[in-house]
mmCIF file of C-alpha atoms in Angstrom:
data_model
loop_
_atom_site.group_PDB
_atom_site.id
_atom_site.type_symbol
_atom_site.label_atom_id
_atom_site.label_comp_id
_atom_site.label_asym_id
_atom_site.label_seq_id
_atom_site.Cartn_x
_atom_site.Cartn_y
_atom_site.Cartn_z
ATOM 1 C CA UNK A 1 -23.935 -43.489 -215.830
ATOM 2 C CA UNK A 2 -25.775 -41.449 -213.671
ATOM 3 C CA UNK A 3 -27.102 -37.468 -213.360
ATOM 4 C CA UNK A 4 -28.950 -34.951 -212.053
ATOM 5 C CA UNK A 5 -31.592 -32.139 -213.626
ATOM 6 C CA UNK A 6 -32.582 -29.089 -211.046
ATOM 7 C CA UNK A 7 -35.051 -27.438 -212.738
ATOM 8 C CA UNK A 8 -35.125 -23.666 -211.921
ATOM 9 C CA UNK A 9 -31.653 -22.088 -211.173
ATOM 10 C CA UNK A 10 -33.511 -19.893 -209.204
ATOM 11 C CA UNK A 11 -36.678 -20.019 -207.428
ATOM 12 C CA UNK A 12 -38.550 -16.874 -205.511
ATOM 13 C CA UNK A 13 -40.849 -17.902 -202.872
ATOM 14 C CA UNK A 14 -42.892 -15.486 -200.414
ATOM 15 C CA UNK A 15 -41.868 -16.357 -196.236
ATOM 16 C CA UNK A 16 -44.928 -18.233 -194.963
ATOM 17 C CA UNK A 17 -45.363 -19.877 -199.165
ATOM 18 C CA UNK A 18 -44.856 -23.414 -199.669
ATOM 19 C CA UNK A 19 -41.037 -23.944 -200.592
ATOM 20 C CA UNK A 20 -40.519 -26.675 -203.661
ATOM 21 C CA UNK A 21 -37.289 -27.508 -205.410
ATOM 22 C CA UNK A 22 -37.314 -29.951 -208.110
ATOM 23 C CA UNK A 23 -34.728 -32.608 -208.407
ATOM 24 C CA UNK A 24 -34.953 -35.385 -211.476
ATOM 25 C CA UNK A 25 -31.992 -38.147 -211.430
ATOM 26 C CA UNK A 26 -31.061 -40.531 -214.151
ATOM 27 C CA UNK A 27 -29.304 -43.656 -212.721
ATOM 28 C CA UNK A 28 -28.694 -46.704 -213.716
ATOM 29 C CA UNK A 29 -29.193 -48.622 -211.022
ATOM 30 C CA UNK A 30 -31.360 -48.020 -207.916
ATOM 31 C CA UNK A 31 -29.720 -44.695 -206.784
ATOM 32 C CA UNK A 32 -28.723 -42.877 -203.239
ATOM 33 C CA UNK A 33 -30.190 -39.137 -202.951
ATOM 34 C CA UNK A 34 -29.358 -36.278 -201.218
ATOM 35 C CA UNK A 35 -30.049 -32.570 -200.872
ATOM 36 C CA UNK A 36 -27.271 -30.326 -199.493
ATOM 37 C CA UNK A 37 -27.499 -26.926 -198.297
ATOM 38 C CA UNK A 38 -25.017 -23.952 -199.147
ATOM 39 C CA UNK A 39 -25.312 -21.030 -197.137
ATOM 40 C CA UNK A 40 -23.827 -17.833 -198.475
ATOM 41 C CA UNK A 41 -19.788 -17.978 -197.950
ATOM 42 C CA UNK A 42 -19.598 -21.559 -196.421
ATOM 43 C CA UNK A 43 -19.284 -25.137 -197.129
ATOM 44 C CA UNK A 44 -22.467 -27.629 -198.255
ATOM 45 C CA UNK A 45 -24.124 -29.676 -195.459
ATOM 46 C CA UNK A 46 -26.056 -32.240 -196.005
ATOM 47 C CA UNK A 47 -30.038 -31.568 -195.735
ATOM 48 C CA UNK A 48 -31.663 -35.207 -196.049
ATOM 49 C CA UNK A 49 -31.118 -38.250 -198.120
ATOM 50 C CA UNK A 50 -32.605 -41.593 -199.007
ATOM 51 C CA UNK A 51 -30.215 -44.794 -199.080
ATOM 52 C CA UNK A 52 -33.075 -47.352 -199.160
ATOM 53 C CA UNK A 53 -36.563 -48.073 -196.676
ATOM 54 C CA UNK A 54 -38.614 -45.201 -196.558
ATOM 55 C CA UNK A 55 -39.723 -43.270 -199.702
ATOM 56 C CA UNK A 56 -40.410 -39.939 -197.576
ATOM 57 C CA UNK A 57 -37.159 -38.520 -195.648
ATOM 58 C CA UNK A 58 -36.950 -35.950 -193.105
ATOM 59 C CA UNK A 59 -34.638 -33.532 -192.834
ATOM 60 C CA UNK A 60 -33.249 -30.661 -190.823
ATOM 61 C CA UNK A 61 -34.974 -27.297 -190.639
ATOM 62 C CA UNK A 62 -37.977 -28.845 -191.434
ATOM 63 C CA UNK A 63 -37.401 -29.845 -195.390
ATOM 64 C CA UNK A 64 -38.749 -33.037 -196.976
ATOM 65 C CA UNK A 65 -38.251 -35.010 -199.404
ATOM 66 C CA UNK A 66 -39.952 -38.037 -201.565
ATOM 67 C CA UNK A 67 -38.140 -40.510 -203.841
ATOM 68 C CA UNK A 68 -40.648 -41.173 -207.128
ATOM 69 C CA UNK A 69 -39.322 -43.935 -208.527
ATOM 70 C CA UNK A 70 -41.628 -44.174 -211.497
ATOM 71 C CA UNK A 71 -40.885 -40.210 -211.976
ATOM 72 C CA UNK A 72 -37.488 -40.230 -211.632
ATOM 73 C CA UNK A 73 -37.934 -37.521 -209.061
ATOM 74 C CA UNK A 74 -36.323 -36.744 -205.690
ATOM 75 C CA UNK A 75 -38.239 -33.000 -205.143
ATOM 76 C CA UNK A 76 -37.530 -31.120 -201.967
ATOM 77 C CA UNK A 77 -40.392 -29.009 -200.349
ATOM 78 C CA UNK A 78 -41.134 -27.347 -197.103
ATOM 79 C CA UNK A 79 -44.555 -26.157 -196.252
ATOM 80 C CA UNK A 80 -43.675 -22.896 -194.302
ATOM 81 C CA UNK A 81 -40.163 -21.001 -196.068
ATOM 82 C CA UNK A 82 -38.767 -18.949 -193.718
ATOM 83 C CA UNK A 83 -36.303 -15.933 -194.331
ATOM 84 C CA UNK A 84 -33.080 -18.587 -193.005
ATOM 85 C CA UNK A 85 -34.362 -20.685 -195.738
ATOM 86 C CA UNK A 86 -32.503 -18.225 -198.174
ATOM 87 C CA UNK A 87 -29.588 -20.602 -199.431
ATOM 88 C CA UNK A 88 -28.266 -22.680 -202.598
ATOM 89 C CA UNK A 89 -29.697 -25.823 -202.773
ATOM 90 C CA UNK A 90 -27.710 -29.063 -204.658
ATOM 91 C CA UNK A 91 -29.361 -32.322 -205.295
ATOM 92 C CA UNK A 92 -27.316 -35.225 -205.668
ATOM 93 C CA UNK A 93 -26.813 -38.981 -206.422
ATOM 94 C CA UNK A 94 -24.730 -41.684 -205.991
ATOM 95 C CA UNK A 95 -23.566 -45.262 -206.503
ATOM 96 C CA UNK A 96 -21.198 -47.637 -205.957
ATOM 97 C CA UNK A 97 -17.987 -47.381 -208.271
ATOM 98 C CA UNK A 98 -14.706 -49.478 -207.430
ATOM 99 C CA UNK A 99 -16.492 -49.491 -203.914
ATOM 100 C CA UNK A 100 -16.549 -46.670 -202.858
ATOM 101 C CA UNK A 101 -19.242 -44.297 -203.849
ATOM 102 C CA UNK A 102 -19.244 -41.885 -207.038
ATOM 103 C CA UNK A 103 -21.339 -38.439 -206.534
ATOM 104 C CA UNK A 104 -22.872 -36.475 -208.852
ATOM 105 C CA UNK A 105 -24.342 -32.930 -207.993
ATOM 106 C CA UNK A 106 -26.923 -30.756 -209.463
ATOM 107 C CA UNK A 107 -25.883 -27.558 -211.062
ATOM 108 C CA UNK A 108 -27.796 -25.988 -208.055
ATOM 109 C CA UNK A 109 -31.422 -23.538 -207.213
ATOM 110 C CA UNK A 110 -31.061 -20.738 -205.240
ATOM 111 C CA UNK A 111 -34.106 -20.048 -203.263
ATOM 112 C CA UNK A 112 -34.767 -16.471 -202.186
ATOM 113 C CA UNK A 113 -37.433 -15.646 -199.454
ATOM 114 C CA UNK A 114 -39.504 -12.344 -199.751
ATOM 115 C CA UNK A 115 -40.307 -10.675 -196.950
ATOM 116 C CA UNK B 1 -15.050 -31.049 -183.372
ATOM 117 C CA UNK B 2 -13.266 -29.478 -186.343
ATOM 118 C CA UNK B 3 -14.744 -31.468 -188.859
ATOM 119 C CA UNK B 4 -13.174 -30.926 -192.320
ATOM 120 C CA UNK B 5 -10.887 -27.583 -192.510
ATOM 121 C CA UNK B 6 -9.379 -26.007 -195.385
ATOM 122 C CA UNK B 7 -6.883 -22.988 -195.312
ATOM 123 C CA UNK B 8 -6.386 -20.361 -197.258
ATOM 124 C CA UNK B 9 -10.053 -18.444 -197.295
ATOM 125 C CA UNK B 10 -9.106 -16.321 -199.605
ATOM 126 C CA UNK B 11 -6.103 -16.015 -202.219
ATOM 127 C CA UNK B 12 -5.178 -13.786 -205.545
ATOM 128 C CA UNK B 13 -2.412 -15.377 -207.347
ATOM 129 C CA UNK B 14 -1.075 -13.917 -210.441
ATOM 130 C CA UNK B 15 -0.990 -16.077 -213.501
ATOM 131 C CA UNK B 16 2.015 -18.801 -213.548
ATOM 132 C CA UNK B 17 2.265 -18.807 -209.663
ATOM 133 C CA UNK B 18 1.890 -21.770 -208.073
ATOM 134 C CA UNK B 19 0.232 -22.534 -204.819
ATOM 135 C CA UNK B 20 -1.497 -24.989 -202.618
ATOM 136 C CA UNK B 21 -4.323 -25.315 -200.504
ATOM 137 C CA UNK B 22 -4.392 -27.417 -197.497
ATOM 138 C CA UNK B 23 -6.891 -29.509 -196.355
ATOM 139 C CA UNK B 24 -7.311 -31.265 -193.018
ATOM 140 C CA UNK B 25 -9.894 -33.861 -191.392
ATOM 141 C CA UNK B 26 -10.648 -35.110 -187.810
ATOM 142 C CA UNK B 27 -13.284 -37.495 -188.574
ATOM 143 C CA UNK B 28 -10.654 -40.270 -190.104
ATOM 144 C CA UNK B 29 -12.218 -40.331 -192.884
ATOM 145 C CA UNK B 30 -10.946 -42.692 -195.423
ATOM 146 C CA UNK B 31 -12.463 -41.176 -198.508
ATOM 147 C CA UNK B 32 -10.997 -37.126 -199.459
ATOM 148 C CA UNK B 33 -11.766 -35.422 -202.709
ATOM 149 C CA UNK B 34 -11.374 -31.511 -203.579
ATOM 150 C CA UNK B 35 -13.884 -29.949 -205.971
ATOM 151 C CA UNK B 36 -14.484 -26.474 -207.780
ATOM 152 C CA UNK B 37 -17.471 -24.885 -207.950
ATOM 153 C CA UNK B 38 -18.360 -22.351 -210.627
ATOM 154 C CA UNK B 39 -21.616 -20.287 -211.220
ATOM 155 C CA UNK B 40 -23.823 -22.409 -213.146
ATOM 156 C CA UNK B 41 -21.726 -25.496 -212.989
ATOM 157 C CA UNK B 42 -22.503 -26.895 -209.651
ATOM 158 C CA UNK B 43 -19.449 -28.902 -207.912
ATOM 159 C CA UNK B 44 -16.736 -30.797 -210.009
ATOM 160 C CA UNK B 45 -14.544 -32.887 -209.009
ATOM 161 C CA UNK B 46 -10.986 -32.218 -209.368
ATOM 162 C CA UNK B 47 -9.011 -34.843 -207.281
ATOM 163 C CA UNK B 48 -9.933 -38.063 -204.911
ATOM 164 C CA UNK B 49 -8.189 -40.374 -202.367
ATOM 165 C CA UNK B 50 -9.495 -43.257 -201.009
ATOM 166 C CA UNK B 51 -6.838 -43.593 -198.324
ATOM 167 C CA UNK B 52 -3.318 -42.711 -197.604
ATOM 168 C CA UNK B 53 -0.982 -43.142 -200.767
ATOM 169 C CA UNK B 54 -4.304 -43.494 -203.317
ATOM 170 C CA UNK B 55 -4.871 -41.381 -205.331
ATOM 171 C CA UNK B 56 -7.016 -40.861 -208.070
ATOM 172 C CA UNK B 57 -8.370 -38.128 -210.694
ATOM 173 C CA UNK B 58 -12.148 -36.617 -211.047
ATOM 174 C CA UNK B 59 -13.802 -34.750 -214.042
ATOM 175 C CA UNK B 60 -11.864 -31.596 -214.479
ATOM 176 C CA UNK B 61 -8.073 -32.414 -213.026
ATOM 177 C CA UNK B 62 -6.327 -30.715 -215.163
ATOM 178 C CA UNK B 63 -3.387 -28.049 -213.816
ATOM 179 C CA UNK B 64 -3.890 -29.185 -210.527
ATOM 180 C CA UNK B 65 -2.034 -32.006 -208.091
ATOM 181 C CA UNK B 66 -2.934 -33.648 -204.991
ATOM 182 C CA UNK B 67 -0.854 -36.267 -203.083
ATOM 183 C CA UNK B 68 -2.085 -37.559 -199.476
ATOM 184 C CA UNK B 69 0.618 -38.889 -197.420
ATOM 185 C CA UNK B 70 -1.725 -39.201 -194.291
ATOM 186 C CA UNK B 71 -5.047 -39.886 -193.425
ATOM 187 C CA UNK B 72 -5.888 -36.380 -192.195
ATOM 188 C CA UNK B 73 -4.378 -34.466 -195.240
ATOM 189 C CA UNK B 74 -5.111 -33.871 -198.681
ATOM 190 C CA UNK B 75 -3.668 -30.896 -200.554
ATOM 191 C CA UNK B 76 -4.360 -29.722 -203.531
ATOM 192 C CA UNK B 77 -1.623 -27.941 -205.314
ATOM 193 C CA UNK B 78 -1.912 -25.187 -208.586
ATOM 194 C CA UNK B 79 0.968 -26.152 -210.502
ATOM 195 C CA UNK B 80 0.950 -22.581 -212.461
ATOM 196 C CA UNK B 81 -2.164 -20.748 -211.985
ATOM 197 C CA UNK B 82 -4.199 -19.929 -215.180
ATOM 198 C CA UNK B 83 -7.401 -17.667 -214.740
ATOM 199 C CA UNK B 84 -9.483 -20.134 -215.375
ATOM 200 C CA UNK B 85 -8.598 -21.468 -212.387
ATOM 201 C CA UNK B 86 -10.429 -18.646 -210.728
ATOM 202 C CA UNK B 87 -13.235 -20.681 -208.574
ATOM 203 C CA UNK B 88 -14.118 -21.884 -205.213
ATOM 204 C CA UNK B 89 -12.370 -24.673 -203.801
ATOM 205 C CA UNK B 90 -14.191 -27.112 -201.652
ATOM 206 C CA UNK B 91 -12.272 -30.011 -199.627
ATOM 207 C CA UNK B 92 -14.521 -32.834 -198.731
ATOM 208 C CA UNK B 93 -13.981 -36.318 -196.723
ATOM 209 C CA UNK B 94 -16.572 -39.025 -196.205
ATOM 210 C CA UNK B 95 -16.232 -42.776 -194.560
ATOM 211 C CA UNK B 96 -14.515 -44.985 -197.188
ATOM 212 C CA UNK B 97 -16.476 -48.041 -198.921
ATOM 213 C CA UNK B 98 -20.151 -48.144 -199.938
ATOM 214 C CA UNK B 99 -22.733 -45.671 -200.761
ATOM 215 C CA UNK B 100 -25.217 -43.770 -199.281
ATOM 216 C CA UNK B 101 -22.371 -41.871 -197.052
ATOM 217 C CA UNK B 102 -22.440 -38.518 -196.060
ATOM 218 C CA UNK B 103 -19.870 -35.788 -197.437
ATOM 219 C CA UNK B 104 -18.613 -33.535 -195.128
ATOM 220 C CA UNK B 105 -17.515 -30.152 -196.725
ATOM 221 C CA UNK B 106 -14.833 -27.331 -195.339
ATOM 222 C CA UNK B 107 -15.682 -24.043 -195.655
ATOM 223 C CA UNK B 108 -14.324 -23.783 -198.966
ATOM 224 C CA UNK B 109 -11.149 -21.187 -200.686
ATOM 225 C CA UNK B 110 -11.791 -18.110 -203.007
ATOM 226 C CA UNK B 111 -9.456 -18.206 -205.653
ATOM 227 C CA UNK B 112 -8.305 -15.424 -207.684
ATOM 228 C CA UNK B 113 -5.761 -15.679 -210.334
ATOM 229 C CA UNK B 114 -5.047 -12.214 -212.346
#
């Protein structure tokens, strides 16, 4: 079984203010990560994930994220938000079922960027 | 490059119609699935393929159908509409086997069922 806590449906940040989204997993094996990005009226894209290597991943637009292991955690941050930032943000995992892979997505934060 | 495109945008059905929603890929994409998204809920999934001719229910599949006779196409059909099956509709295709693979989203369908 596997899931995924976002912790803050919503999240206010100043532009310029450090941008964190928290993302907490429950897997029961070692689990595949991702953050997607919703902008208003269109389809998720994917932001970053981690598959296996590296605990900190890079993403687009200047997002990052760490897998914790010991905390369960797969938090997203950016040091700078910008007002583009403004979006729905889903955290998800993943793992091998009948091989091919089963996703599960967070319930979802939307981040809003004050001018 | 198209990507993943899904048609209608928008609908409004009224209760007991029935209607689909079309779906299309140009990434060959092995791996299709259609899910619902609904304030507070996050994405469910409704329906999966894993090729042409397979396929296979998600978490909430009730009162819809989905049949892929190609690799490009997956619809997803409302058999009657109820309005609970007022949502956003999101088509979705990925490479096949393993893990770790990226899902590619279309723009997504506002439903509306009166």
């Amino acid at each position: 079984a596997q899931s995924v806590t976002q912790l803050g449906s919503h999240v206010s940040v100043s532009e310029g203010a450090l941008v964190l989204l928290r993302c907490n997993y429950s897997s029961s094996v070692p689990p595949y990560l991702f953050w997607y990005v919703q902008y208003p009226n269109q389809g998720l894209q994917l932001l970053l994930k981690y598959t296996t290597g590296a605990t900190l991943v890079k993403g687009i637009n200047g997002f990052e994220a760490e897998f914790k292991k010991s905390e369960t955690s797969f938090h997203l941050t950016k040091p700078s938000a910008h007002m583009s930032d403004a979006a729905e943000y889903f955290c998800a995992v993943s793992r091998l079922s009948g091989g091919y892979q089963k996703v599960t997505f967070g319930t979802g934060t939307k981040l809003q960027v004050i001018p | 490059n198209a990507g993943v495109t899904q048609t209608p945008k928008f609908q409004v059905l009224k209760t007991g119609q029935s209607m689909t929603l079309q779906c299309a890929q140009d990434m060959n994409h092995e791996y299709m699935s259609w899910y619902r998204q609904d304030p507070g809920m996050g994405l469910r999934l409704i329906h999966y393929s894993v090729g042409a001719g397979i396929t296979d229910q998600g978490e909430v599949p009730n009162g819809y159908n989905v049949s892929r006779s190609t690799t490009e196409d997956f619809p997803l059909r409302l058999l009657s509409a109820a309005p609970s099956q007022t949502s956003v509709y999101f088509c979705a295709s990925s490479y096949g086997q393993g893990t770790g693979n990226t899902i590619y989203f279309g723009e997504g369908s506002w439903l509306t069922v009166v």
